[in-house]
Every structure is written in structure tokens, then in C-alpha cells.
Short mmCIF file of C-alpha atoms in Angstrom, two decimals:
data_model
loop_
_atom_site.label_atom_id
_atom_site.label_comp_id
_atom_site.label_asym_id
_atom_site.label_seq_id
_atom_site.Cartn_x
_atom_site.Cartn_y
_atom_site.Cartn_z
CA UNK A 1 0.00 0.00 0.00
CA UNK A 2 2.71 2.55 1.17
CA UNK A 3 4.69 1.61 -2.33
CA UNK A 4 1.58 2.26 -4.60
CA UNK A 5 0.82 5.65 -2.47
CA UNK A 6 4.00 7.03 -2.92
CA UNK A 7 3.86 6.68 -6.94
CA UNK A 8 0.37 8.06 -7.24
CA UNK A 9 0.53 10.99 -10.33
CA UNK A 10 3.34 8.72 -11.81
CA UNK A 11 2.11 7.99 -15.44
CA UNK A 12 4.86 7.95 -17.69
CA UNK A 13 7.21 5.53 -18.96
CA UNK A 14 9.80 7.80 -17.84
CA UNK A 15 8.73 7.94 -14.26
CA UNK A 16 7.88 4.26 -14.26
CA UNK A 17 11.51 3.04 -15.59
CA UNK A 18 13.03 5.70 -13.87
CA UNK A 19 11.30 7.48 -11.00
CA UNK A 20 11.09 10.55 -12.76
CA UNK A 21 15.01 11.09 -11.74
CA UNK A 22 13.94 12.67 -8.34
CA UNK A 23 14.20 10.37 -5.84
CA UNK A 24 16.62 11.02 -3.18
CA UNK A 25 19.86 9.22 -3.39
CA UNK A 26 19.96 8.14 0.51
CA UNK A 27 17.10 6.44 -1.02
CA UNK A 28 17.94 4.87 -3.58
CA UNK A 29 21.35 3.49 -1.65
CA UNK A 30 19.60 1.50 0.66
CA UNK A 31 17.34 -0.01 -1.75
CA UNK A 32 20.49 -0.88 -3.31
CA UNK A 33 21.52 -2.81 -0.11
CA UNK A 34 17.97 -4.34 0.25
CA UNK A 35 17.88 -5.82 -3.11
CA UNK A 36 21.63 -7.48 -2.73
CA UNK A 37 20.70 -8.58 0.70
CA UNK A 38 18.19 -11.33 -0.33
CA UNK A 39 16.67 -13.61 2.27
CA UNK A 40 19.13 -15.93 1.06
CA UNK A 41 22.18 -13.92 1.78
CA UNK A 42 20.15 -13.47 4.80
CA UNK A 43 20.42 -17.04 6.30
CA UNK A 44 22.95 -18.66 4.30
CA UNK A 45 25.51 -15.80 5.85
CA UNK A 46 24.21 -17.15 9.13
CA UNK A 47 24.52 -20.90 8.57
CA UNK A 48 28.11 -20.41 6.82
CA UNK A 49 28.91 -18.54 10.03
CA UNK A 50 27.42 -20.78 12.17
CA UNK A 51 29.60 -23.89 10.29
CA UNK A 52 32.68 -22.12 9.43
CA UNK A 53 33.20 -18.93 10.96
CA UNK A 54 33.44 -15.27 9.93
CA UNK A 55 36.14 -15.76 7.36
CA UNK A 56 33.90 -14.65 4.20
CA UNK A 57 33.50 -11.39 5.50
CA UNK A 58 36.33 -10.31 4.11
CA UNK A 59 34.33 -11.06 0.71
CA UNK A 60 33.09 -7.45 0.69
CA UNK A 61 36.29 -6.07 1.45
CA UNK A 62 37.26 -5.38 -2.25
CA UNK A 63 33.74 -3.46 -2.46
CA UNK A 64 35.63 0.14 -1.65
CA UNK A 65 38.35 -0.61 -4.65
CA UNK A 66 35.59 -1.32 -6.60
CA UNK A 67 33.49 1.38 -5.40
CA UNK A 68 36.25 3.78 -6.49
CA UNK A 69 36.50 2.05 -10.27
CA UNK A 70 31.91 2.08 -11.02
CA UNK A 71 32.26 6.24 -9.52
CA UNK A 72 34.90 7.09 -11.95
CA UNK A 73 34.32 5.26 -15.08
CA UNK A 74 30.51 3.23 -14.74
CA UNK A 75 28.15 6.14 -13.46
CA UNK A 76 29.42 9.27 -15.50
CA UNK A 77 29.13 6.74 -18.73
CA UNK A 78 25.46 5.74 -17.90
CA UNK A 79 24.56 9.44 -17.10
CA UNK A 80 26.34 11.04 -20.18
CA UNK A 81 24.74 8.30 -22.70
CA UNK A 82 21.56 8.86 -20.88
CA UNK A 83 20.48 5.06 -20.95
CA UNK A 84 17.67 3.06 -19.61
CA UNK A 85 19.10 -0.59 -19.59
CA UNK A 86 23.36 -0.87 -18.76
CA UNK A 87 23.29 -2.82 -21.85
CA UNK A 88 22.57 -0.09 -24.23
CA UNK A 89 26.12 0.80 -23.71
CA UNK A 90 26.81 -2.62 -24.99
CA UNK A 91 24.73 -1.46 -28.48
CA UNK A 92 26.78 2.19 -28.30
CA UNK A 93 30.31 0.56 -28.05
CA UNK A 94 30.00 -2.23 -30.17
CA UNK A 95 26.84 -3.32 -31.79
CA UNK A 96 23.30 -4.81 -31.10
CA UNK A 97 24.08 -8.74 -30.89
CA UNK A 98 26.50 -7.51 -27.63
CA UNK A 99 23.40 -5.87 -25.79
CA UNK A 100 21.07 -8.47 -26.90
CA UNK A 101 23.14 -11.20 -25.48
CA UNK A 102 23.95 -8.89 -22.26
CA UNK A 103 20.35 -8.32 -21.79
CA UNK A 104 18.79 -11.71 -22.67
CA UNK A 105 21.34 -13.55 -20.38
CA UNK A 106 20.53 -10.56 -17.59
CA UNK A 107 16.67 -11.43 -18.48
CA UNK A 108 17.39 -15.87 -18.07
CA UNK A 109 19.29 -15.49 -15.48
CA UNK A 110 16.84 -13.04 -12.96
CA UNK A 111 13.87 -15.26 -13.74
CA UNK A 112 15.87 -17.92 -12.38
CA UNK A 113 17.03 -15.92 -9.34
CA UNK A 114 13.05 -15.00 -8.56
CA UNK A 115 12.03 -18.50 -8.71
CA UNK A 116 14.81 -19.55 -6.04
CA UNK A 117 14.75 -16.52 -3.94
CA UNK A 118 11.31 -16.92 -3.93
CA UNK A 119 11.25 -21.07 -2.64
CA UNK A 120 15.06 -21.02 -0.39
CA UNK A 121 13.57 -18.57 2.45
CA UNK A 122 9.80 -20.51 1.99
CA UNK A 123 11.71 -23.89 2.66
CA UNK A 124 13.49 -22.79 5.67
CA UNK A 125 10.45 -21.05 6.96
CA UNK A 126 8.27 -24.12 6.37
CA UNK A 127 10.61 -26.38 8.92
CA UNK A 128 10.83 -24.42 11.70
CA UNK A 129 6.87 -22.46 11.54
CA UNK A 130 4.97 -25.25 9.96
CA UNK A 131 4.10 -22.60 7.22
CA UNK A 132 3.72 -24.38 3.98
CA UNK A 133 5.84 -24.04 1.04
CA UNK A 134 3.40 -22.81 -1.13
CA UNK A 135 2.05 -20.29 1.45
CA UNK A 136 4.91 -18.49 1.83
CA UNK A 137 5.67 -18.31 -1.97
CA UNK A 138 1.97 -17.32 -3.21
CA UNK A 139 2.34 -14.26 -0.28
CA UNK A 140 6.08 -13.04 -1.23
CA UNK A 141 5.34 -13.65 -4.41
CA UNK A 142 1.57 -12.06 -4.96
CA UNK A 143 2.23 -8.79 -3.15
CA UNK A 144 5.40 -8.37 -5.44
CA UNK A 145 3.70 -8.73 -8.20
CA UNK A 146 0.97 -6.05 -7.51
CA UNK A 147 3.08 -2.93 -6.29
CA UNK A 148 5.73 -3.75 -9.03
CA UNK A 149 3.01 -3.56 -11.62
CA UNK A 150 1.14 -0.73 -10.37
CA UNK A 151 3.93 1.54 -9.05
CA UNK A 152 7.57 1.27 -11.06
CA UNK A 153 11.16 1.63 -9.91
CA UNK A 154 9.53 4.25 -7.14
CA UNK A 155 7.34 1.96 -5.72
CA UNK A 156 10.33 -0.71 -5.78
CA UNK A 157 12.67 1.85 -3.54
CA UNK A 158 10.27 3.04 -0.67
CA UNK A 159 9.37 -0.75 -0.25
CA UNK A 160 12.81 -1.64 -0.43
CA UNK A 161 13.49 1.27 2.49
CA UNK A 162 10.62 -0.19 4.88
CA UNK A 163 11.78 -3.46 3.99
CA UNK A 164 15.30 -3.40 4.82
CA UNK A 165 14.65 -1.00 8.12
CA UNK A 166 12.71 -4.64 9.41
CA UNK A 167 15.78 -6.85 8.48
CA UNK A 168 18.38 -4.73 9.63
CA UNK A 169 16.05 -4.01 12.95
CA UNK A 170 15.31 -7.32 13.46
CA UNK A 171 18.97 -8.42 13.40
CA UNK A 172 20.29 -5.90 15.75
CA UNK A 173 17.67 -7.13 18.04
CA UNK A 174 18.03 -10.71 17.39
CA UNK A 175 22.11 -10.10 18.32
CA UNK A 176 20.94 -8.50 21.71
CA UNK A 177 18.42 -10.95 22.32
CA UNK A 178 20.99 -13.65 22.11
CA UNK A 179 23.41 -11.94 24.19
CA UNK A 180 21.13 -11.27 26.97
CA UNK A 181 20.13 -15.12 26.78
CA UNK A 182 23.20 -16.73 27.67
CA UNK A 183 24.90 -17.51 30.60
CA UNK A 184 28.21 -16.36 29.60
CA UNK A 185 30.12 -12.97 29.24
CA UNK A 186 30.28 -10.95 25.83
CA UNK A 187 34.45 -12.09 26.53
CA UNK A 188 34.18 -15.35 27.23
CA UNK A 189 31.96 -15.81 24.29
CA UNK A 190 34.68 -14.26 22.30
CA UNK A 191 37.40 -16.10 23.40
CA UNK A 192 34.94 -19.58 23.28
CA UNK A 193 34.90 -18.50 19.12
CA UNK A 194 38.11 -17.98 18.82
CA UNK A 195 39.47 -20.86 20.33
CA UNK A 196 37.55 -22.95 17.88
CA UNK A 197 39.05 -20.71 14.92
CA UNK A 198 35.47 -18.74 14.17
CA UNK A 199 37.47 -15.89 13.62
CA UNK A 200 39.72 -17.12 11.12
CA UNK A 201 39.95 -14.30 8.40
CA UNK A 202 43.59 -14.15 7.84
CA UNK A 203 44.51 -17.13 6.30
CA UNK A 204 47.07 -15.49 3.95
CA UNK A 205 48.23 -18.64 2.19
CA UNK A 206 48.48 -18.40 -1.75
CA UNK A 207 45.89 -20.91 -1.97
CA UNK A 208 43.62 -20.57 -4.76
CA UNK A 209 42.05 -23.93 -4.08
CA UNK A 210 40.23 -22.33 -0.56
CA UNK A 211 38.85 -19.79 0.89
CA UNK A 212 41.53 -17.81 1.59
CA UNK A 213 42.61 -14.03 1.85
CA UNK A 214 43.61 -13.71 -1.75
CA UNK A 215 40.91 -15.82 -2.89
CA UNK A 216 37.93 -14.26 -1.04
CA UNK A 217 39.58 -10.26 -1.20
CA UNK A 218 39.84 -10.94 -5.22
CA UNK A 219 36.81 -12.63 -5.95
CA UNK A 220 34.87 -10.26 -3.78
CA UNK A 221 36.22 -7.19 -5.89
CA UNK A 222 35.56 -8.62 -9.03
CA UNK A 223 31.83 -9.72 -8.41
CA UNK A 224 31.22 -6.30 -6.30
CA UNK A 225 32.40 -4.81 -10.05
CA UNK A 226 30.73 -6.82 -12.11
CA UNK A 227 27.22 -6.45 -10.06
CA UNK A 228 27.16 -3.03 -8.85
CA UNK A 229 28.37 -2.17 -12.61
CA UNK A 230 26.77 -4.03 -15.08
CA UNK A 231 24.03 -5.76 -13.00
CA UNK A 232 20.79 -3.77 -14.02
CA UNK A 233 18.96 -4.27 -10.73
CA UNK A 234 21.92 -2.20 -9.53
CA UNK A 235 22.52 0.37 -12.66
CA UNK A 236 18.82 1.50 -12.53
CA UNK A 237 19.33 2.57 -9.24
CA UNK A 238 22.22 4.64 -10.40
CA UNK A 239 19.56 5.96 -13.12
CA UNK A 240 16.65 7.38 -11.13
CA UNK A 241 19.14 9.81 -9.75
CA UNK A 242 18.82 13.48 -10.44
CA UNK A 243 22.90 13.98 -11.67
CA UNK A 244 26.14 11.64 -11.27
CA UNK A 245 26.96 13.54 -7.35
CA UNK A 246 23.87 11.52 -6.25
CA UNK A 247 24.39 8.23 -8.17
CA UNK A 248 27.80 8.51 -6.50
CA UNK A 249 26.10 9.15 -3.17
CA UNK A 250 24.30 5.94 -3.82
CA UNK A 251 26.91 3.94 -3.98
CA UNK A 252 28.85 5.36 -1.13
CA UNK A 253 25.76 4.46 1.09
CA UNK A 254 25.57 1.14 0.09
CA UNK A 255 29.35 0.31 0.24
CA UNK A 256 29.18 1.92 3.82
CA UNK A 257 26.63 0.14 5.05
CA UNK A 258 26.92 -3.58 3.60
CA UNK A 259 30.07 -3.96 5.37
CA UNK A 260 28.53 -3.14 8.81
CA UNK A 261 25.22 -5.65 7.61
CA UNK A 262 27.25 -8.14 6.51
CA UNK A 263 29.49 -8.14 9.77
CA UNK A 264 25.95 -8.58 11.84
CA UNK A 265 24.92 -11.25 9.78
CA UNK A 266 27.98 -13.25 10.11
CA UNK A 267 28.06 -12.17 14.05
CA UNK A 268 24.35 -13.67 14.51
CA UNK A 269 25.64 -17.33 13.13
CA UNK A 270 28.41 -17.03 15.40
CA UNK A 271 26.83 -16.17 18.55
CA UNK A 272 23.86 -19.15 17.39
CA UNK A 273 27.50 -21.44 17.15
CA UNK A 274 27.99 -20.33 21.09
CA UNK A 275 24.42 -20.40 22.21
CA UNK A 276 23.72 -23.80 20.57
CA UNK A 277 26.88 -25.31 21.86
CA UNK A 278 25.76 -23.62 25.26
CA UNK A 279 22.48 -25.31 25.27
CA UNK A 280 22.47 -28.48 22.61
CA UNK A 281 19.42 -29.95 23.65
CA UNK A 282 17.65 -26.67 22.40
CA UNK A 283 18.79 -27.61 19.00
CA UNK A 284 16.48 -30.24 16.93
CA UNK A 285 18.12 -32.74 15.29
CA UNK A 286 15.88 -32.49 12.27
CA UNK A 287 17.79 -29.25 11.68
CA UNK A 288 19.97 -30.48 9.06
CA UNK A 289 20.72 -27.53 7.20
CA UNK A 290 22.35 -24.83 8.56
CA UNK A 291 20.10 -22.22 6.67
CA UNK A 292 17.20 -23.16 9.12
CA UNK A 293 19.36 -22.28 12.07
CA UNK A 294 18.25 -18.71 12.25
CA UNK A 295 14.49 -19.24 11.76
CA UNK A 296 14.57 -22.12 13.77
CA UNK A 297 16.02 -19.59 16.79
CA UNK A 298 13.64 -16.90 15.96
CA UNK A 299 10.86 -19.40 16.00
CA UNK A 300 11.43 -21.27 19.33
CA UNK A 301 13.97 -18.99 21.34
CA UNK A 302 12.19 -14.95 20.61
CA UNK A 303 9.08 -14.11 22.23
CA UNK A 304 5.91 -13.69 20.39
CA UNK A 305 5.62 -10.32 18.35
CA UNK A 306 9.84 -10.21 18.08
CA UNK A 307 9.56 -13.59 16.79
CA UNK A 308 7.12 -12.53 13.76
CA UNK A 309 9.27 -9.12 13.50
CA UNK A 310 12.07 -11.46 12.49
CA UNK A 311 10.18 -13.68 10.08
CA UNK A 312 8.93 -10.40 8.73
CA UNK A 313 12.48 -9.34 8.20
CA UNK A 314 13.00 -12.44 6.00
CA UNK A 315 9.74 -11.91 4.34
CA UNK A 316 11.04 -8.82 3.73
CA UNK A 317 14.84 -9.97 2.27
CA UNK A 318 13.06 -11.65 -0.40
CA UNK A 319 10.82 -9.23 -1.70
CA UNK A 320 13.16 -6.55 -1.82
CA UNK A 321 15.05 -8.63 -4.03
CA UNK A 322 12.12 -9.81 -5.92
CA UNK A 323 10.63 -6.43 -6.66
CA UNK A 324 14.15 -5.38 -8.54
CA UNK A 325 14.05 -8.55 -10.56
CA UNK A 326 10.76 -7.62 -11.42
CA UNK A 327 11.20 -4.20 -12.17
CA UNK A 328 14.55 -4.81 -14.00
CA UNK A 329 13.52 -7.45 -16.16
CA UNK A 330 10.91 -5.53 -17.40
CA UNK A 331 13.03 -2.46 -17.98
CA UNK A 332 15.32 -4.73 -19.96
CA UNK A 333 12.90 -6.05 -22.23
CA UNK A 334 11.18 -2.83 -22.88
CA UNK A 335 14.15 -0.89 -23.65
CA UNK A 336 16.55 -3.30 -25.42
CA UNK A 337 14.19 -5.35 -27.35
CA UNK A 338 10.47 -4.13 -27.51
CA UNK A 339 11.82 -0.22 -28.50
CA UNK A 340 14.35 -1.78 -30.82
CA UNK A 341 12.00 -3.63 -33.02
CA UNK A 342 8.87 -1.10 -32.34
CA UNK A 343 10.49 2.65 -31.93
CA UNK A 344 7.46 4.39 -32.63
CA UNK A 345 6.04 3.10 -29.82
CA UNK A 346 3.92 6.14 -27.53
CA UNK A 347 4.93 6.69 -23.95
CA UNK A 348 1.51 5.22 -23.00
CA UNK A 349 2.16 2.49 -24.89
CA UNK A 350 5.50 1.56 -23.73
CA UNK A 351 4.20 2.43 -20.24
CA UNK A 352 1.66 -0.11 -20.47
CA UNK A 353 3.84 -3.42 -22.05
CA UNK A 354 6.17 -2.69 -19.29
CA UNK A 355 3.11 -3.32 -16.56
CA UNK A 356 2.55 -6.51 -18.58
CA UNK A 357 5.86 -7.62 -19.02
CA UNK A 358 6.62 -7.07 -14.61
CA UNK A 359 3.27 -9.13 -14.13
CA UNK A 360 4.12 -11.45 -16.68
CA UNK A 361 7.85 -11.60 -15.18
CA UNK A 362 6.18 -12.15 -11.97
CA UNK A 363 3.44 -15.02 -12.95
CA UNK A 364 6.03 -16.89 -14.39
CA UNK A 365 9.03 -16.44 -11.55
CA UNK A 366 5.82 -17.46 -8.68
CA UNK A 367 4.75 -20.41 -11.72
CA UNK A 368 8.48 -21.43 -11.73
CA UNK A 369 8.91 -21.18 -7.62
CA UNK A 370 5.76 -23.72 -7.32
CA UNK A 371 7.12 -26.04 -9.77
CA UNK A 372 10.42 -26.25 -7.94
CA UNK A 373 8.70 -27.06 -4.51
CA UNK A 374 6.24 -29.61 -5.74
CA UNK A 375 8.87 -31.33 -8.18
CA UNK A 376 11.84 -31.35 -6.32
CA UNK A 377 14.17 -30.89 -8.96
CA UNK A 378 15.78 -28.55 -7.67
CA UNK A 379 19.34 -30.47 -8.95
CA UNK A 380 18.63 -29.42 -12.34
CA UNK A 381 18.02 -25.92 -11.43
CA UNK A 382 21.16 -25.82 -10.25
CA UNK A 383 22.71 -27.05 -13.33
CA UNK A 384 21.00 -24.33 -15.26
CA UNK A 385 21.75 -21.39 -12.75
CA UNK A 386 25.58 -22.54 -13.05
CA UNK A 387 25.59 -22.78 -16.98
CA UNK A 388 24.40 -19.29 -17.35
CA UNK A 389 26.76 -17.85 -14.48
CA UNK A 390 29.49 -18.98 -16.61
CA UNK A 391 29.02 -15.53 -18.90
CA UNK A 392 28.12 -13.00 -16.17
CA UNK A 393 31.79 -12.68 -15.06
CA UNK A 394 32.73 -12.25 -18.77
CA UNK A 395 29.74 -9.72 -19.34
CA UNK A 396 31.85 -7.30 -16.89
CA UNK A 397 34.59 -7.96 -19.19
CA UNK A 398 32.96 -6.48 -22.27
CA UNK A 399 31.78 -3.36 -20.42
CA UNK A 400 35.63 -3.04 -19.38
CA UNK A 401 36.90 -3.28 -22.88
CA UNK A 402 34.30 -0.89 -23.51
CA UNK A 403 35.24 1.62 -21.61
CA UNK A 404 38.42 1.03 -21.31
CA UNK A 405 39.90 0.67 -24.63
CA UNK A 406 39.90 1.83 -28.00
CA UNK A 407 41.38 -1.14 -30.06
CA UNK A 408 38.47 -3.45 -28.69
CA UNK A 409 35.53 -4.06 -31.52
CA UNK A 410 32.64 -6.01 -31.81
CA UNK A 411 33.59 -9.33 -33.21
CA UNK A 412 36.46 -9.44 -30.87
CA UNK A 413 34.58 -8.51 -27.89
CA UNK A 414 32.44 -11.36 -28.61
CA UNK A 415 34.67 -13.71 -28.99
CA UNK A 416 36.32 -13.49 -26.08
CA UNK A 417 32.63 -13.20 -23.64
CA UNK A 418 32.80 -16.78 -25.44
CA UNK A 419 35.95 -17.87 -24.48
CA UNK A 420 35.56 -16.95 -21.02
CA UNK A 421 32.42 -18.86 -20.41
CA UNK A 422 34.06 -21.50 -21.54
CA UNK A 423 37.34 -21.19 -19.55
CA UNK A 424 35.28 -21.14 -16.48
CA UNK A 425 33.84 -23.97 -17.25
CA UNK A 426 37.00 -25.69 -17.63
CA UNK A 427 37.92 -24.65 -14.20
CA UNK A 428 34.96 -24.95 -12.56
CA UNK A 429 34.68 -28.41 -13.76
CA UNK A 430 38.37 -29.68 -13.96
CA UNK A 431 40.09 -27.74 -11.52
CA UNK A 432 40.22 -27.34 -7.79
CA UNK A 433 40.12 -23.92 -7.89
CA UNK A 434 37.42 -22.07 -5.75
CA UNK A 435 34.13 -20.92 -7.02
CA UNK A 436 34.99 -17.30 -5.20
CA UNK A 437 37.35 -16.71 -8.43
CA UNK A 438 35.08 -17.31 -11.04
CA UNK A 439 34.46 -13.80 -11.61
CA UNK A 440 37.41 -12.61 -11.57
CA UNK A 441 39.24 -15.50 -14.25
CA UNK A 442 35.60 -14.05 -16.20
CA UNK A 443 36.42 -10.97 -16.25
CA UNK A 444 40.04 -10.92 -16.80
CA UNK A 445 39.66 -13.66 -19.18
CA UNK A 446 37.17 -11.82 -21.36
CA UNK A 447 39.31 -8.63 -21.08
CA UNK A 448 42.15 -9.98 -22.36
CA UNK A 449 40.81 -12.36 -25.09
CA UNK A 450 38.44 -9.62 -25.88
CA UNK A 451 41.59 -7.61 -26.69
CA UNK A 452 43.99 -9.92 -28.46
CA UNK A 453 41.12 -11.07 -30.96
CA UNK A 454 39.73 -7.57 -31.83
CA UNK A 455 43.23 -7.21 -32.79
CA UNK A 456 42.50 -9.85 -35.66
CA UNK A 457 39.25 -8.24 -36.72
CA UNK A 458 38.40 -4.80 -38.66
CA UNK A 459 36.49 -2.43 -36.52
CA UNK A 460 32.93 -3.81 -36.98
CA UNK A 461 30.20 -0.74 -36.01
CA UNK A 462 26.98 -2.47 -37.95
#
């Protein structure tokens, strides 16, 4: 209700896609932050905690280097070329086929992400409330769906503001709550952690087979480039601002507070470690996985009305994340396929396929969710969801050649997003090296490629 309210008036395309470039940038950053931190990053970061520590906080340490790199080059590009979709750069740089592929394999792969974020957090709530499956899907699910349609990229940040005010709440309560329910000191809980190595986030062995320094600091920078940069759940954020100062702002807020969130995230599976060691018999043993941790504490250990603030805040991970996919995907498809095949299209027109195409978006993300959780075939999801990951570390290539060079064309460019795919393939699937570097071999191994065969090729500007 609050979402639709705040967009009433709004009936352009402009202000739909956009937000009529007003909204405030302090805004705008912590919708940023609400849509990365999906109720999946929201208890997986609490289970990986909970089973192996704190040491993939330093994940989001590369975030300031790369906050430094999308200021200076990625924002005053998107703001000078005045785009709607990231990808149009793709189509200004080098030719169509490069946004098309950008675009389509941004489209495939956030339908995917809607139909998992959608059934993960519904799963782990359905063990520990007795909530079913479907429930919690058709509820996420149907209320994104309306206040995406009817209200835009606006509609998408002042629900995203709410949303993540309940998570973030919720968590700095829950860490209270669990320090005021244990019998120990806030030291000797610190010391218990760090005598069984829960702490361990300096492991600076040249190890690119685990999760170490290197590994985590360099992965982390390259997939904080290659989604606050090319992402366009991100870049539209970056877009409804009113000049490049503010998109900047933007960023700064999220980078300053997704450390901080991240750190309390990791800090709430480590103090469930202590409390659950404290007290094992308050631990089920049906609690196999270690993303039910968390809502299985909330659940049996909070007291009514904190308890439901806390599912709420999960409730509220998802959709955030949801509601970008939504709008995104639609943006996507009205502005780098729909407009290039129909450019005459009116304002109310275009305004009015990109209402269908976030319901339609939506229908088929809630269809695919329901699928997933009556079929159980979830394996082959998987399968999919890794395939098409393959090229998003390489599509942060191409906008680096981009940008970045002069000598880079089309054909070349291409041809090395290619390439790069299938390089990480190779490792992924013949190597011991860890998944954390994917994005970075894709990127560097797109830039590079990218390069050396636009060197064999004529500039190519069809």
C-alpha cells in the first residue's frame, strides 16, 4: 500500500523506468543494499557462520576498490549516454548482438534468481513455523507482483526502504536478544569463538584452491564490479538519480553500510554457534541444514511479536530482491528489445507493455517457484543457474573493454565473452580452484581475449 501511495501521479514511462530522476539518493542506496541482501544472503551468511566462521567477511572487502573504479568510469558513462538498460552501452560501443546477449542472459538469469529466492527462504520457513511451502511463496510472491506492476522503480525503492529498516532491525535485536540469553560474558563468548578458529579471516596462504585471503579479497572485488556495474537491478538505481553527485552518493551508502550488515549477519551465526553449543538440547536434530538455524532460533527462542518481526524481516529480504528482478527485467525487455523492433512506440504504450511484461515476469518467476517445490528438482536448477553464471563474469569484461579501450571491436569482444564462459567452465569443472574466483578469471579472461582477438578483426560498427 505505502509503495503504490508514494507513486500516485506517476504515469509515464519515464517515471515508471526511472522514477522521474527525483528520488533522493539516501534512497535509492539503501534499496540498493535491500535488493543485494536477499533472504538468502540473509540465512545462508548465518549458517556459513554458524559452520565455518566469519572468514567470508572479508568477501566485501574489495567493495571500496571497486566502489572507487563504477564512480569514476561506470556512473558518469550511464549518465552522459543517458540510458535506460546498462546494456545499451553494450549497443553504443560495439553493436546490437552484444546488448542483446547482455540483456537476454541478464533477463534468463533473474527469472531464475526470482524463482529460487522466492522457494530457499519458503523452505526454511516451512521447517521451523509449519508454514507451507506454497504459502509463503503465493504471499512473497503475490504482493510483489501487484506494487511492481502498479507503481515502477519508485514503488520498488520506498518498499525496499521499509523493507530493509525490518531486516536490519530485526537483526540488531536478534544479536541482543541472544546476548542477553546466555549464561556467559560478551568475553568469554569471544574467546569460546576464537578458540575454535570462528574468527579465522587471515589465512594469507596463496591458496587458490580455498577460501583464503587472496581468494575471497579478489573474488569479492571482481563480483562487487561486475554487479554493482553491469548488473541492471543495480545500474537503474544509479539511473533514477537526479545527476552523477547523487548516483555517487548511492553507492557510497551502500558500500558503507553492507560492510557493517554483513558483519551482523555473520556475528548472529556465530553467537547461534555459542548459544547452541551452550544449550544443545535446544537444538532439533531435524535441523539439518544450517540455513534453518536462524528461523529455527527466531521461532522457538524470541518471544511472540519479536519472533514474527524477524520472520517479517526475512519476508522482507526476499521481496526486496524480488521487486528489482521484477522491475529490472521488465526495464530490460522494454528498452533493449520491444523499443528496438517497435520505436514508434507512444509513452503510453510503452508504459503499459512494461506493466505486462513485470506481471508477466512475476506469474512466471511465482509459476516457476511452485514447480520447484512440488517437483523437487531442484538439482537441475542448479545445473541451469551454473551454466548461465558462466558468462556473467565475462559480461563485466565487455563493459571493461568498452570503456576502457579503443582497439576493442565487436567481433572481438564477442569472442572473447565466449571464451571466457568456456574457460570457467573448464575450471569450474576440472580444476580445484574455488568458485569465489570465477568472476574474476571471467572478467580478466574476457578482457584480455576480448583484446587480443579484436586485434584480428576490422572495426565492426553495424
Amino acid at each position: 500500500g505505502y509503495g503504490t501511495w508514494k507513486t500516485r501521479g506517476r504515469k509515464t514511462a519515464q517515471d515508471y523506468i526511472k522514477g522521474g530522476n527525483s528520488t533522493k539518493w539516501w534512497t535509492i542506496g539503501l534499496s540498493v543494499m535491500a535488493t543485494q541482501a536477499s533472504a538468502i544472503t540473509f540465512l545462508s551468511t548465518t549458517g556459513q557462520a554458524f559452520s565455518d566462521g566469519m572468514g567470508f567477511v572479508q568477501f566485501y572487502f574489495g567493495l571500496p576498490i571497486a566502489m572507487v573504479i563504477i564512480c569514476l568510469v561506470f556512473i558518469p558513462l550511464y549518465h552522459r549516454l543517458k540510458v535506460y538498460t546498462a546494456y545499451e552501452f553494450l549497443e553504443n560501443r560495439f553493436n546490437y548482438t552484444a546488448r542483446a546477449l547482455g540483456s537476454l542472459s541478464f533477463i534468463l538469469f533473474q527469472l531464475g534468481r526470482i524463482g529460487i529466492v522466492l522457494l530457499l527462504p519458503s523452505l526454511a520457513i516451512s521447517i521451523v513455523t509449519g508454514i507451507s511451502v506454497e504459502t509463503s511463496i503465493l504471499i512473497m510472491g503475490v504482493l510483489c507482483i501487484i506494487y511492481t506492476t502498479f507503481g515502477g522503480i519508485e514503488a520498488v525503492v520506498w518498499t525496499d526502504v521499509l523493507q530493509v529498516i525490518v531486516l536490519m532491525g530485526g537483526s540488531i535485536l536478534a544479536v541482543f536478544w541472544i546476548l542477553g540469553h546466555t549464561d556467559s560474558s560478551f568475553g568469554e563468548i569471544l574467546s569460546f569463538a576464537q578458540d575454535r578458529n570462528k574468527f579465522n579471516i587471515a589465512n594469507m596462504d596463496f591458496d587458490f584452491t580455498d577460501s583464503t585471503f587472496w581468494v575471497v579479497i579478489i573474488g569479492g572485488l571482481a563480483s562487487a564490479m561486475v554487479t554493482q556495474g553491469t548488473d541492471q537491478t543495480i545500474v537503474q538505481r544509479y539511473l533514477t538519480s537526479t545527476s552523477v553527485k547523487d548516483s555517487q552518493k548511492t553507492l557510497y551508502t551502500n558500500a558503507l553500510l553492507t560492510l557493517p550488515a554483513s558483519i551482523i549477519f555473520f556475528g548472529i551465526g556465530t553467537l547461534l554457534f555459542f548459544f547452541y553449543s551452550e544449550m544443545p538440547e535446544r537444538l532439533s536434530p531435524a535441523i539439518s541444514n544450517n540455513d534453518s538455524i536462524f528461523p529455527w532460533y527466531i521461532v522457538k527462542e524470541l518471544p511472540v511479536g519479536v519472533s514474527g518481526l524477524l520472520v517479517a524481516g526475512i519476508f522482507s529480504a526476499a521481496m526486496s530482491s524480488i521487486s528489482s528482478s521484477l522491475n529490472s527485467v521488465s526495464t530490460a525487455f522494454c528498452s533493449d528489445f520491444y523499443k528496438h523492433y517497435k520505436p514508434q512506440t507512444t509513452d503510453e504504450k510503452l508504459l503499459k507493455i512494461a506493466r505486462i511484461a513485470t506481471m508477466v515476469t512475476g506469474v512466471l518467476g511465482l509459476l516457476f517457484a511452485l514447480w520447484m517445490a512440488s517437483s523437487n528438482i531442484k538439482s537441475l536448477w542448479d545445473e541451469f543457474y551454473r551454466y548461465l553464471g558462466l558468462f556473467t563474469g565475462g559480461l563485466g569484461g565487455m563493459f571493461l573493454l568498452g570503456m576502457l579501450t579503443k582497439k576493442a571491436n565487436a567481433k572481438g569482444t564477442l569472442l572473447g565473452w565466449i571464451c571466457s564462459g568456456g574457460l570457467i567452465f573448464y575450471i569450474s569443472n576440472y580444476t580445484q580452484i574455488s568458485f569465489l574466483m570465477f568472476a574474476f578469471f571471467g572478467v580478466t579472461s574476457c578482457f584480455i581475449l576480448g583484446y587480443l582477438f579484436s586485434l584480428f578483426f576490422k572495426e565492426d560498427k553495424s
